[in-house]
PDB file of C-alpha atoms and ligand atoms in Angstrom:
ATOM      1  CA  MET A 131     -20.109 -10.189   9.734  1.00 76.00           C
ATOM      2  CA  ARG A 132     -19.493  -6.448  10.052  1.00 94.00           C
ATOM      3  CA  ASN A 133     -18.768  -4.519   6.849  1.00 94.00           C
ATOM      4  CA  SER A 134     -15.597  -2.404   7.061  1.00 97.00           C
ATOM      5  CA  PHE A 135     -16.036   1.354   7.252  1.00 98.00           C
ATOM      6  CA  ILE A 136     -13.123   3.427   5.961  1.00 98.00           C
ATOM      7  CA  ALA A 137     -13.205   7.181   6.566  1.00 98.00           C
ATOM      8  CA  GLY A 138     -10.852   9.994   5.635  1.00 98.00           C
ATOM      9  CA  ASN A 139     -10.540  12.945   7.995  1.00 98.00           C
ATOM     10  CA  TRP A 140      -8.990  15.719   5.932  1.00 98.00           C
ATOM     11  CA  LYS A 141      -8.562  17.969   9.016  1.00 98.00           C
ATOM     12  CA  MET A 142      -7.542  21.568   8.188  1.00 98.00           C
ATOM     13  CA  HIS A 143      -6.202  20.798   4.732  1.00 98.00           C
ATOM     14  CA  LYS A 144      -7.250  21.705   1.190  1.00 98.00           C
ATOM     15  CA  THR A 145      -9.219  24.527  -0.394  1.00 98.00           C
ATOM     16  CA  PRO A 146     -12.648  23.807  -1.904  1.00 98.00           C
ATOM     17  CA  ALA A 147     -11.083  23.340  -5.359  1.00 98.00           C
ATOM     18  CA  GLU A 148      -8.397  20.972  -4.039  1.00 98.00           C
ATOM     19  CA  SER A 149     -10.998  19.059  -2.031  1.00 98.00           C
ATOM     20  CA  LYS A 150     -13.243  18.706  -5.048  1.00 98.00           C
ATOM     21  CA  ALA A 151     -10.378  17.346  -7.120  1.00 98.00           C
ATOM     22  CA  LEU A 152      -9.453  14.764  -4.476  1.00 98.00           C
ATOM     23  CA  ALA A 153     -13.094  13.738  -4.048  1.00 98.00           C
ATOM     24  CA  ALA A 154     -13.399  13.230  -7.811  1.00 98.00           C
ATOM     25  CA  GLU A 155     -10.334  10.955  -7.811  1.00 98.00           C
ATOM     26  CA  LEU A 156     -11.810   8.925  -4.954  1.00 98.00           C
ATOM     27  CA  VAL A 157     -15.223   8.615  -6.597  1.00 98.00           C
ATOM     28  CA  LYS A 158     -13.525   7.274  -9.721  1.00 98.00           C
ATOM     29  CA  GLY A 159     -11.124   4.962  -7.920  1.00 98.00           C
ATOM     30  CA  LEU A 160     -13.586   3.543  -5.412  1.00 98.00           C
ATOM     31  CA  SER A 161     -16.750   3.036  -7.447  1.00 97.00           C
ATOM     32  CA  GLY A 162     -16.435  -0.729  -7.037  1.00 96.00           C
ATOM     33  CA  CYS A 163     -15.333  -0.701  -3.388  1.00 97.00           C
ATOM     34  CA  ARG A 164     -17.330  -3.042  -1.158  1.00 95.00           C
ATOM     35  CA  HIS A 165     -16.585  -1.180   2.083  1.00 98.00           C
ATOM     36  CA  ARG A 166     -18.525   1.739   3.538  1.00 98.00           C
ATOM     37  CA  LEU A 167     -16.668   4.940   2.730  1.00 98.00           C
ATOM     38  CA  LEU A 168     -16.709   8.497   4.044  1.00 98.00           C
ATOM     39  CA  VAL A 169     -14.732  11.675   3.553  1.00 99.00           C
ATOM     40  CA  ALA A 170     -14.727  14.591   5.976  1.00 99.00           C
ATOM     41  CA  PRO A 171     -13.430  17.784   4.338  1.00 98.00           C
ATOM     42  CA  SER A 172     -13.153  21.118   6.138  1.00 98.00           C
ATOM     43  CA  PHE A 173     -16.346  23.166   6.573  1.00 98.00           C
ATOM     44  CA  THR A 174     -15.532  25.516   3.699  1.00 98.00           C
ATOM     45  CA  ALA A 175     -15.124  22.588   1.290  1.00 98.00           C
ATOM     46  CA  LEU A 176     -18.211  20.589   2.307  1.00 98.00           C
ATOM     47  CA  GLU A 177     -20.516  22.039  -0.302  1.00 98.00           C
ATOM     48  CA  ALA A 178     -18.005  21.594  -3.114  1.00 98.00           C
ATOM     49  CA  VAL A 179     -17.368  17.991  -2.116  1.00 98.00           C
ATOM     50  CA  ALA A 180     -21.115  17.351  -1.693  1.00 98.00           C
ATOM     51  CA  SER A 181     -21.589  18.085  -5.387  1.00 98.00           C
ATOM     52  CA  VAL A 182     -19.006  15.412  -6.252  1.00 98.00           C
ATOM     53  CA  VAL A 183     -19.964  12.578  -3.868  1.00 98.00           C
ATOM     54  CA  LYS A 184     -23.751  12.940  -4.057  1.00 98.00           C
ATOM     55  CA  GLY A 185     -25.304   9.698  -5.304  1.00 97.00           C
ATOM     56  CA  THR A 186     -22.003   7.779  -5.034  1.00 98.00           C
ATOM     57  CA  ASN A 187     -20.863   5.182  -2.489  1.00 98.00           C
ATOM     58  CA  ILE A 188     -18.902   7.846  -0.549  1.00 98.00           C
ATOM     59  CA  LEU A 189     -20.649   9.455   2.410  1.00 98.00           C
ATOM     60  CA  LEU A 190     -20.074  13.100   3.307  1.00 98.00           C
ATOM     61  CA  GLY A 191     -18.980  13.874   6.856  1.00 99.00           C
ATOM     62  CA  ALA A 192     -18.186  17.020   8.821  1.00 99.00           C
ATOM     63  CA  GLN A 193     -15.316  17.154  11.311  1.00 98.00           C
ATOM     64  CA  ASN A 194     -17.242  18.797  14.145  1.00 98.00           C
ATOM     65  CA  MET A 195     -20.414  20.771  14.864  1.00 98.00           C
ATOM     66  CA  ALA A 196     -21.857  23.031  17.539  1.00 98.00           C
ATOM     67  CA  ALA A 197     -23.617  21.675  20.597  1.00 98.00           C
ATOM     68  CA  GLU A 198     -26.552  24.033  19.939  1.00 98.00           C
ATOM     69  CA  GLU A 199     -28.948  24.251  17.007  1.00 97.00           C
ATOM     70  CA  GLU A 200     -28.618  28.002  16.509  1.00 97.00           C
ATOM     71  CA  GLY A 201     -28.009  31.262  18.283  1.00 98.00           C
ATOM     72  CA  ALA A 202     -25.225  33.566  19.375  1.00 98.00           C
ATOM     73  CA  HIS A 203     -22.300  31.189  18.863  1.00 98.00           C
ATOM     74  CA  THR A 204     -19.720  33.090  16.846  1.00 98.00           C
ATOM     75  CA  GLY A 205     -17.539  30.818  14.765  1.00 97.00           C
ATOM     76  CA  GLU A 206     -19.639  27.695  15.276  1.00 98.00           C
ATOM     77  CA  THR A 207     -21.491  25.583  12.690  1.00 98.00           C
ATOM     78  CA  SER A 208     -24.941  24.171  13.311  1.00 98.00           C
ATOM     79  CA  VAL A 209     -26.264  20.694  12.584  1.00 98.00           C
ATOM     80  CA  LEU A 210     -29.040  22.394  10.570  1.00 98.00           C
ATOM     81  CA  MET A 211     -26.475  24.082   8.318  1.00 98.00           C
ATOM     82  CA  LEU A 212     -24.650  20.809   7.797  1.00 98.00           C
ATOM     83  CA  LYS A 213     -27.822  18.943   6.927  1.00 98.00           C
ATOM     84  CA  ALA A 214     -28.886  21.661   4.500  1.00 98.00           C
ATOM     85  CA  ILE A 215     -25.793  21.102   2.350  1.00 98.00           C
ATOM     86  CA  GLY A 216     -26.008  17.324   2.295  1.00 98.00           C
ATOM     87  CA  VAL A 217     -23.783  16.276   5.199  1.00 98.00           C
ATOM     88  CA  GLU A 218     -24.703  12.774   6.363  1.00 98.00           C
ATOM     89  CA  ALA A 219     -22.341  12.174   9.268  1.00 99.00           C
ATOM     90  CA  VAL A 220     -20.209  14.053  11.759  1.00 99.00           C
ATOM     91  CA  ILE A 221     -16.964  13.220  13.549  1.00 99.00           C
ATOM     92  CA  LEU A 222     -17.283  14.160  17.229  1.00 99.00           C
ATOM     93  CA  GLY A 223     -14.848  14.110  20.118  1.00 98.00           C
ATOM     94  CA  HIS A 224     -11.724  13.947  17.976  1.00 98.00           C
ATOM     95  CA  SER A 225      -8.647  14.100  20.192  1.00 97.00           C
ATOM     96  CA  GLU A 226      -7.641  17.407  18.621  1.00 97.00           C
ATOM     97  CA  ARG A 227     -11.006  18.816  19.723  1.00 98.00           C
ATOM     98  CA  ARG A 228     -10.598  17.320  23.194  1.00 98.00           C
ATOM     99  CA  HIS A 229      -6.967  18.197  23.827  1.00 96.00           C
ATOM    100  CA  VAL A 230      -6.327  21.334  21.764  1.00 97.00           C
ATOM    101  CA  TYR A 231      -9.759  22.962  21.982  1.00 97.00           C
ATOM    102  CA  GLY A 232     -10.790  21.773  25.430  1.00 97.00           C
ATOM    103  CA  GLU A 233     -13.913  19.805  24.546  1.00 98.00           C
ATOM    104  CA  THR A 234     -15.222  17.847  27.507  1.00 98.00           C
ATOM    105  CA  ASP A 235     -17.117  14.559  27.584  1.00 98.00           C
ATOM    106  CA  ASP A 236     -20.270  16.538  28.462  1.00 98.00           C
ATOM    107  CA  MET A 237     -19.962  18.825  25.433  1.00 98.00           C
ATOM    108  CA  ILE A 238     -19.247  15.886  23.179  1.00 98.00           C
ATOM    109  CA  ASN A 239     -22.254  13.994  24.537  1.00 98.00           C
ATOM    110  CA  LYS A 240     -24.477  17.011  23.882  1.00 98.00           C
ATOM    111  CA  LYS A 241     -23.248  17.117  20.280  1.00 98.00           C
ATOM    112  CA  VAL A 242     -23.725  13.358  19.837  1.00 99.00           C
ATOM    113  CA  LYS A 243     -27.339  13.584  20.986  1.00 98.00           C
ATOM    114  CA  LEU A 244     -28.054  16.635  18.826  1.00 98.00           C
ATOM    115  CA  ALA A 245     -26.568  15.021  15.711  1.00 98.00           C
ATOM    116  CA  LEU A 246     -28.591  11.843  16.256  1.00 98.00           C
ATOM    117  CA  LYS A 247     -31.765  13.836  16.915  1.00 98.00           C
ATOM    118  CA  HIS A 248     -31.346  15.349  13.450  1.00 98.00           C
ATOM    119  CA  GLY A 249     -30.609  12.020  11.797  1.00 98.00           C
ATOM    120  CA  LEU A 250     -26.877  12.464  11.220  1.00 98.00           C
ATOM    121  CA  GLU A 251     -24.575   9.514  11.682  1.00 98.00           C
ATOM    122  CA  VAL A 252     -21.896  10.005  14.320  1.00 99.00           C
ATOM    123  CA  ILE A 253     -18.288   8.882  14.455  1.00 99.00           C
ATOM    124  CA  LEU A 254     -17.456   9.192  18.154  1.00 99.00           C
ATOM    125  CA  CYS A 255     -13.697   9.341  18.741  1.00 98.00           C
ATOM    126  CA  VAL A 256     -12.119   7.980  21.903  1.00 98.00           C
ATOM    127  CA  GLY A 257      -8.520   7.362  22.866  1.00 98.00           C
ATOM    128  CA  GLU A 258      -5.908   7.659  25.574  1.00 97.00           C
ATOM    129  CA  THR A 259      -2.860   9.924  25.769  1.00 96.00           C
ATOM    130  CA  LEU A 260       0.655   8.515  26.111  1.00 94.00           C
ATOM    131  CA  ASP A 261       0.701   9.374  29.841  1.00 94.00           C
ATOM    132  CA  GLU A 262      -2.576   7.542  30.345  1.00 96.00           C
ATOM    133  CA  ARG A 263      -1.272   4.499  28.474  1.00 94.00           C
ATOM    134  CA  GLU A 264       2.003   4.454  30.396  1.00 92.00           C
ATOM    135  CA  ALA A 265       0.086   4.681  33.665  1.00 95.00           C
ATOM    136  CA  GLY A 266      -1.849   1.549  32.643  1.00 96.00           C
ATOM    137  CA  ASN A 267      -5.114   3.458  32.226  1.00 97.00           C
ATOM    138  CA  ALA A 268      -5.778   3.104  28.494  1.00 97.00           C
ATOM    139  CA  GLU A 269      -8.721   0.714  28.840  1.00 98.00           C
ATOM    140  CA  THR A 270     -10.365   2.724  31.608  1.00 98.00           C
ATOM    141  CA  VAL A 271     -10.021   6.017  29.721  1.00 98.00           C
ATOM    142  CA  VAL A 272     -11.542   4.568  26.561  1.00 98.00           C
ATOM    143  CA  LYS A 273     -14.377   2.845  28.421  1.00 98.00           C
ATOM    144  CA  ASN A 274     -15.181   6.056  30.310  1.00 98.00           C
ATOM    145  CA  GLN A 275     -15.105   8.218  27.164  1.00 98.00           C
ATOM    146  CA  THR A 276     -17.372   5.719  25.416  1.00 98.00           C
ATOM    147  CA  GLU A 277     -19.899   5.683  28.254  1.00 98.00           C
ATOM    148  CA  ALA A 278     -19.864   9.472  28.693  1.00 98.00           C
ATOM    149  CA  GLY A 279     -20.127  10.138  24.958  1.00 98.00           C
ATOM    150  CA  LEU A 280     -23.131   7.841  24.623  1.00 98.00           C
ATOM    151  CA  ALA A 281     -25.022   8.886  27.780  1.00 98.00           C
ATOM    152  CA  GLY A 282     -28.717   9.141  26.948  1.00 98.00           C
ATOM    153  CA  VAL A 283     -28.325   7.543  23.501  1.00 98.00           C
ATOM    154  CA  SER A 284     -30.886   4.785  22.906  1.00 98.00           C
ATOM    155  CA  GLU A 285     -30.087   1.388  21.442  1.00 98.00           C
ATOM    156  CA  ALA A 286     -32.074   2.329  18.316  1.00 98.00           C
ATOM    157  CA  GLU A 287     -29.973   5.495  17.908  1.00 98.00           C
ATOM    158  CA  LEU A 288     -26.774   3.522  18.466  1.00 98.00           C
ATOM    159  CA  ALA A 289     -27.285   1.980  15.019  1.00 98.00           C
ATOM    160  CA  LYS A 290     -26.148   5.360  13.637  1.00 98.00           C
ATOM    161  CA  VAL A 291     -23.001   5.517  15.783  1.00 98.00           C
ATOM    162  CA  THR A 292     -19.511   4.358  14.859  1.00 98.00           C
ATOM    163  CA  ILE A 293     -16.774   4.442  17.475  1.00 98.00           C
ATOM    164  CA  ALA A 294     -13.259   5.401  16.391  1.00 98.00           C
ATOM    165  CA  TYR A 295     -10.450   4.341  18.699  1.00 98.00           C
ATOM    166  CA  GLU A 296      -7.622   6.778  18.126  1.00 97.00           C
ATOM    167  CA  PRO A 297      -4.774   6.547  20.633  1.00 97.00           C
ATOM    168  CA  VAL A 298      -3.592  10.161  20.889  1.00 95.00           C
ATOM    169  CA  TRP A 299       0.069   9.137  20.784  1.00 92.00           C
ATOM    170  CA  ALA A 300      -0.441   7.434  17.408  1.00 93.00           C
ATOM    171  CA  ILE A 301      -2.063  10.365  15.608  1.00 91.00           C
ATOM    172  CA  GLY A 302       0.173  11.985  13.015  1.00 88.00           C
ATOM    173  CA  THR A 303       3.268  10.555  14.689  1.00 90.00           C
ATOM    174  CA  GLY A 304       3.965   7.578  12.450  1.00 87.00           C
ATOM    175  CA  LYS A 305       3.563   5.372  15.548  1.00 86.00           C
ATOM    176  CA  THR A 306       0.784   2.845  15.161  1.00 84.00           C
ATOM    177  CA  ALA A 307      -0.643   0.759  17.957  1.00 86.00           C
ATOM    178  CA  THR A 308       0.260  -2.856  17.274  1.00 94.00           C
ATOM    179  CA  PRO A 309      -2.727  -4.673  15.771  1.00 96.00           C
ATOM    180  CA  GLU A 310      -2.894  -6.763  18.971  1.00 96.00           C
ATOM    181  CA  ASP A 311      -2.854  -3.719  21.300  1.00 96.00           C
ATOM    182  CA  ALA A 312      -5.473  -1.935  19.210  1.00 97.00           C
ATOM    183  CA  ASP A 313      -7.643  -5.055  19.064  1.00 98.00           C
ATOM    184  CA  GLN A 314      -7.511  -5.380  22.847  1.00 98.00           C
ATOM    185  CA  ILE A 315      -8.908  -1.848  23.282  1.00 98.00           C
ATOM    186  CA  HIS A 316     -11.541  -2.508  20.623  1.00 98.00           C
ATOM    187  CA  LYS A 317     -12.488  -5.681  22.479  1.00 98.00           C
ATOM    188  CA  VAL A 318     -13.008  -3.919  25.812  1.00 98.00           C
ATOM    189  CA  THR A 319     -14.913  -1.127  24.064  1.00 98.00           C
ATOM    190  CA  ARG A 320     -17.214  -3.717  22.494  1.00 98.00           C
ATOM    191  CA  ALA A 321     -17.675  -5.320  25.911  1.00 98.00           C
ATOM    192  CA  LYS A 322     -18.590  -1.896  27.293  1.00 98.00           C
ATOM    193  CA  ILE A 323     -21.249  -1.518  24.584  1.00 98.00           C
ATOM    194  CA  SER A 324     -22.543  -4.948  25.536  1.00 98.00           C
ATOM    195  CA  SER A 325     -22.934  -3.939  29.171  1.00 98.00           C
ATOM    196  CA  LEU A 326     -24.416  -0.506  28.344  1.00 98.00           C
ATOM    197  CA  TYR A 327     -26.800  -1.863  25.676  1.00 98.00           C
ATOM    198  CA  SER A 328     -26.871  -5.526  24.698  1.00 98.00           C
ATOM    199  CA  PRO A 329     -24.679  -8.276  23.252  1.00 98.00           C
ATOM    200  CA  ALA A 330     -26.494  -7.803  19.931  1.00 98.00           C
ATOM    201  CA  ALA A 331     -25.643  -4.081  19.875  1.00 98.00           C
ATOM    202  CA  ALA A 332     -22.024  -4.892  20.712  1.00 98.00           C
ATOM    203  CA  GLU A 333     -21.826  -7.430  17.919  1.00 98.00           C
ATOM    204  CA  LYS A 334     -23.148  -4.896  15.410  1.00 98.00           C
ATOM    205  CA  ILE A 335     -21.290  -1.721  16.318  1.00 98.00           C
ATOM    206  CA  ILE A 336     -18.490  -0.638  13.995  1.00 98.00           C
ATOM    207  CA  ILE A 337     -15.251   0.277  15.783  1.00 98.00           C
ATOM    208  CA  GLN A 338     -12.674   1.983  13.585  1.00 98.00           C
ATOM    209  CA  TYR A 339      -9.001   2.330  14.393  1.00 97.00           C
ATOM    210  CA  GLY A 340      -7.236   5.633  13.729  1.00 97.00           C
ATOM    211  CA  GLY A 341      -3.620   6.717  14.147  1.00 96.00           C
ATOM    212  CA  SER A 342      -1.016   6.523  11.373  1.00 95.00           C
ATOM    213  CA  VAL A 343      -3.003   4.103   9.224  1.00 97.00           C
ATOM    214  CA  LYS A 344      -1.110   3.646   5.959  1.00 97.00           C
ATOM    215  CA  PRO A 345      -1.390   1.372   2.905  1.00 98.00           C
ATOM    216  CA  ASP A 346       1.242  -0.959   4.393  1.00 97.00           C
ATOM    217  CA  ASN A 347      -0.427  -1.519   7.781  1.00 96.00           C
ATOM    218  CA  ALA A 348      -4.124  -1.311   6.829  1.00 97.00           C
ATOM    219  CA  ALA A 349      -4.693  -4.970   5.981  1.00 97.00           C
ATOM    220  CA  GLN A 350      -3.043  -6.203   9.158  1.00 97.00           C
ATOM    221  CA  LEU A 351      -5.041  -3.843  11.375  1.00 97.00           C
ATOM    222  CA  MET A 352      -8.313  -4.591   9.621  1.00 97.00           C
ATOM    223  CA  GLY A 353      -7.613  -8.299   9.863  1.00 96.00           C
ATOM    224  CA  MET A 354      -8.064  -8.183  13.639  1.00 97.00           C
ATOM    225  CA  GLU A 355     -11.315  -9.551  15.004  1.00 97.00           C
ATOM    226  CA  ASN A 356     -12.546  -6.339  16.605  1.00 98.00           C
ATOM    227  CA  ILE A 357     -11.195  -3.751  14.153  1.00 98.00           C
ATOM    228  CA  ASP A 358     -13.921  -2.894  11.665  1.00 98.00           C
ATOM    229  CA  GLY A 359     -12.408  -0.074   9.680  1.00 98.00           C
ATOM    230  CA  ALA A 360     -10.201   2.966   9.853  1.00 98.00           C
ATOM    231  CA  LEU A 361     -10.354   6.698  10.444  1.00 98.00           C
ATOM    232  CA  VAL A 362      -7.472   7.949   8.348  1.00 98.00           C
ATOM    233  CA  GLY A 363      -5.823  11.372   8.695  1.00 98.00           C
ATOM    234  CA  GLY A 364      -2.620  12.135   6.780  1.00 98.00           C
ATOM    235  CA  ALA A 365      -2.909   9.256   4.331  1.00 98.00           C
ATOM    236  CA  SER A 366      -6.436  10.330   3.343  1.00 98.00           C
ATOM    237  CA  LEU A 367      -5.109  13.487   1.700  1.00 98.00           C
ATOM    238  CA  LYS A 368      -3.663  11.705  -1.320  1.00 98.00           C
ATOM    239  CA  ALA A 369      -5.702   9.424  -3.559  1.00 98.00           C
ATOM    240  CA  GLU A 370      -2.700   7.159  -4.140  1.00 98.00           C
ATOM    241  CA  LEU A 371      -2.551   6.463  -0.384  1.00 98.00           C
ATOM    242  CA  PHE A 372      -6.251   6.418   0.470  1.00 98.00           C
ATOM    243  CA  LEU A 373      -7.312   4.156  -2.415  1.00 98.00           C
ATOM    244  CA  PRO A 374      -5.189   1.160  -1.319  1.00 98.00           C
ATOM    245  CA  ILE A 375      -6.275   1.661   2.302  1.00 98.00           C
ATOM    246  CA  ALA A 376      -9.939   1.606   1.278  1.00 98.00           C
ATOM    247  CA  GLU A 377      -9.277  -1.460  -0.857  1.00 98.00           C
ATOM    248  CA  TYR A 378      -6.967  -3.099   1.689  1.00 97.00           C
ATOM    249  CA  ASP A 379      -8.277  -6.567   0.990  1.00 93.00           C
ATOM    250  CA  LYS A 380      -7.827  -6.473  -2.786  1.00 87.00           C
TER     251      LYS A 380
HETATM  252  P1  LIG B 545      -3.219  10.223  11.123  1.00 75.42           P
HETATM  253  O1  LIG B 545      -3.735   9.132  10.207  1.00 75.42           O
HETATM  254  O2  LIG B 545      -2.606  11.367  10.383  1.00 75.42           O
HETATM  255  O3  LIG B 545      -2.362   9.681  12.218  1.00 75.42           O
HETATM  256  O4  LIG B 545      -4.538  10.862  11.824  1.00 75.42           O
HETATM  257  C1  LIG B 545      -5.449  10.040  12.434  1.00 75.42           C
HETATM  258  C2  LIG B 545      -6.631  10.862  12.792  1.00 75.42           C
HETATM  259  O5  LIG B 545      -6.567  11.686  13.684  1.00 75.42           O
HETATM  260  C3  LIG B 545      -7.869  10.661  12.036  1.00 75.42           C
HETATM  261  O6  LIG B 545      -8.949  11.292  12.635  1.00 75.42           O
END
């Protein structure tokens, strides 16, 4: 039985002080939560939030990182810098990085391998655009992004990888994939992991759903066989919304 993994991606919201306050509310409200939990504040708030979540059941994640360890990369943030302030995981390949900032599968794969090399957990995001879905290509796009993102990753390293299926058309739009449609993509993604690695690896891997997850649809989504958690955007910015999502089965 896979344990649910609920993560909040705070995107480009909240100052360090605001982030710290939200993290403190979550620590208090979720101390008895049985699911794995993670928050991903913006870079400037990571250190402040680290001081609040350290030693609790909430993991600290970053929203991105550079594909290189160090050097002349103005504006980028290195895995070494993230590790030094207590970051434990990193979200890579988010659709906003792919579609707004032009990240390619190759760049994302480089980042995935670098993060794993340094012992960070990875949440690898995959998902099709509306055009790709309407053209009947959703499954192919997600399978290809999964394979490309994980190229060169060993089965041992895969234990530190979570996949987040986030259909681009469902992010921040209020449109959610139906639980059945989402589960179908999760199922083919799991089958892809089975063919790339092994049935045992496929059985173990956590596949989160992301895209307009809210308190009123969380339980239904998470009730599907292949949906093992959520990557929450908008609703992770308010404790009163994120708490019931994290505790969806209470
Ligand atoms: P929303 O929950 O705001 O749709 O965002 C989903 C997301 O992109 C999480 O990474």
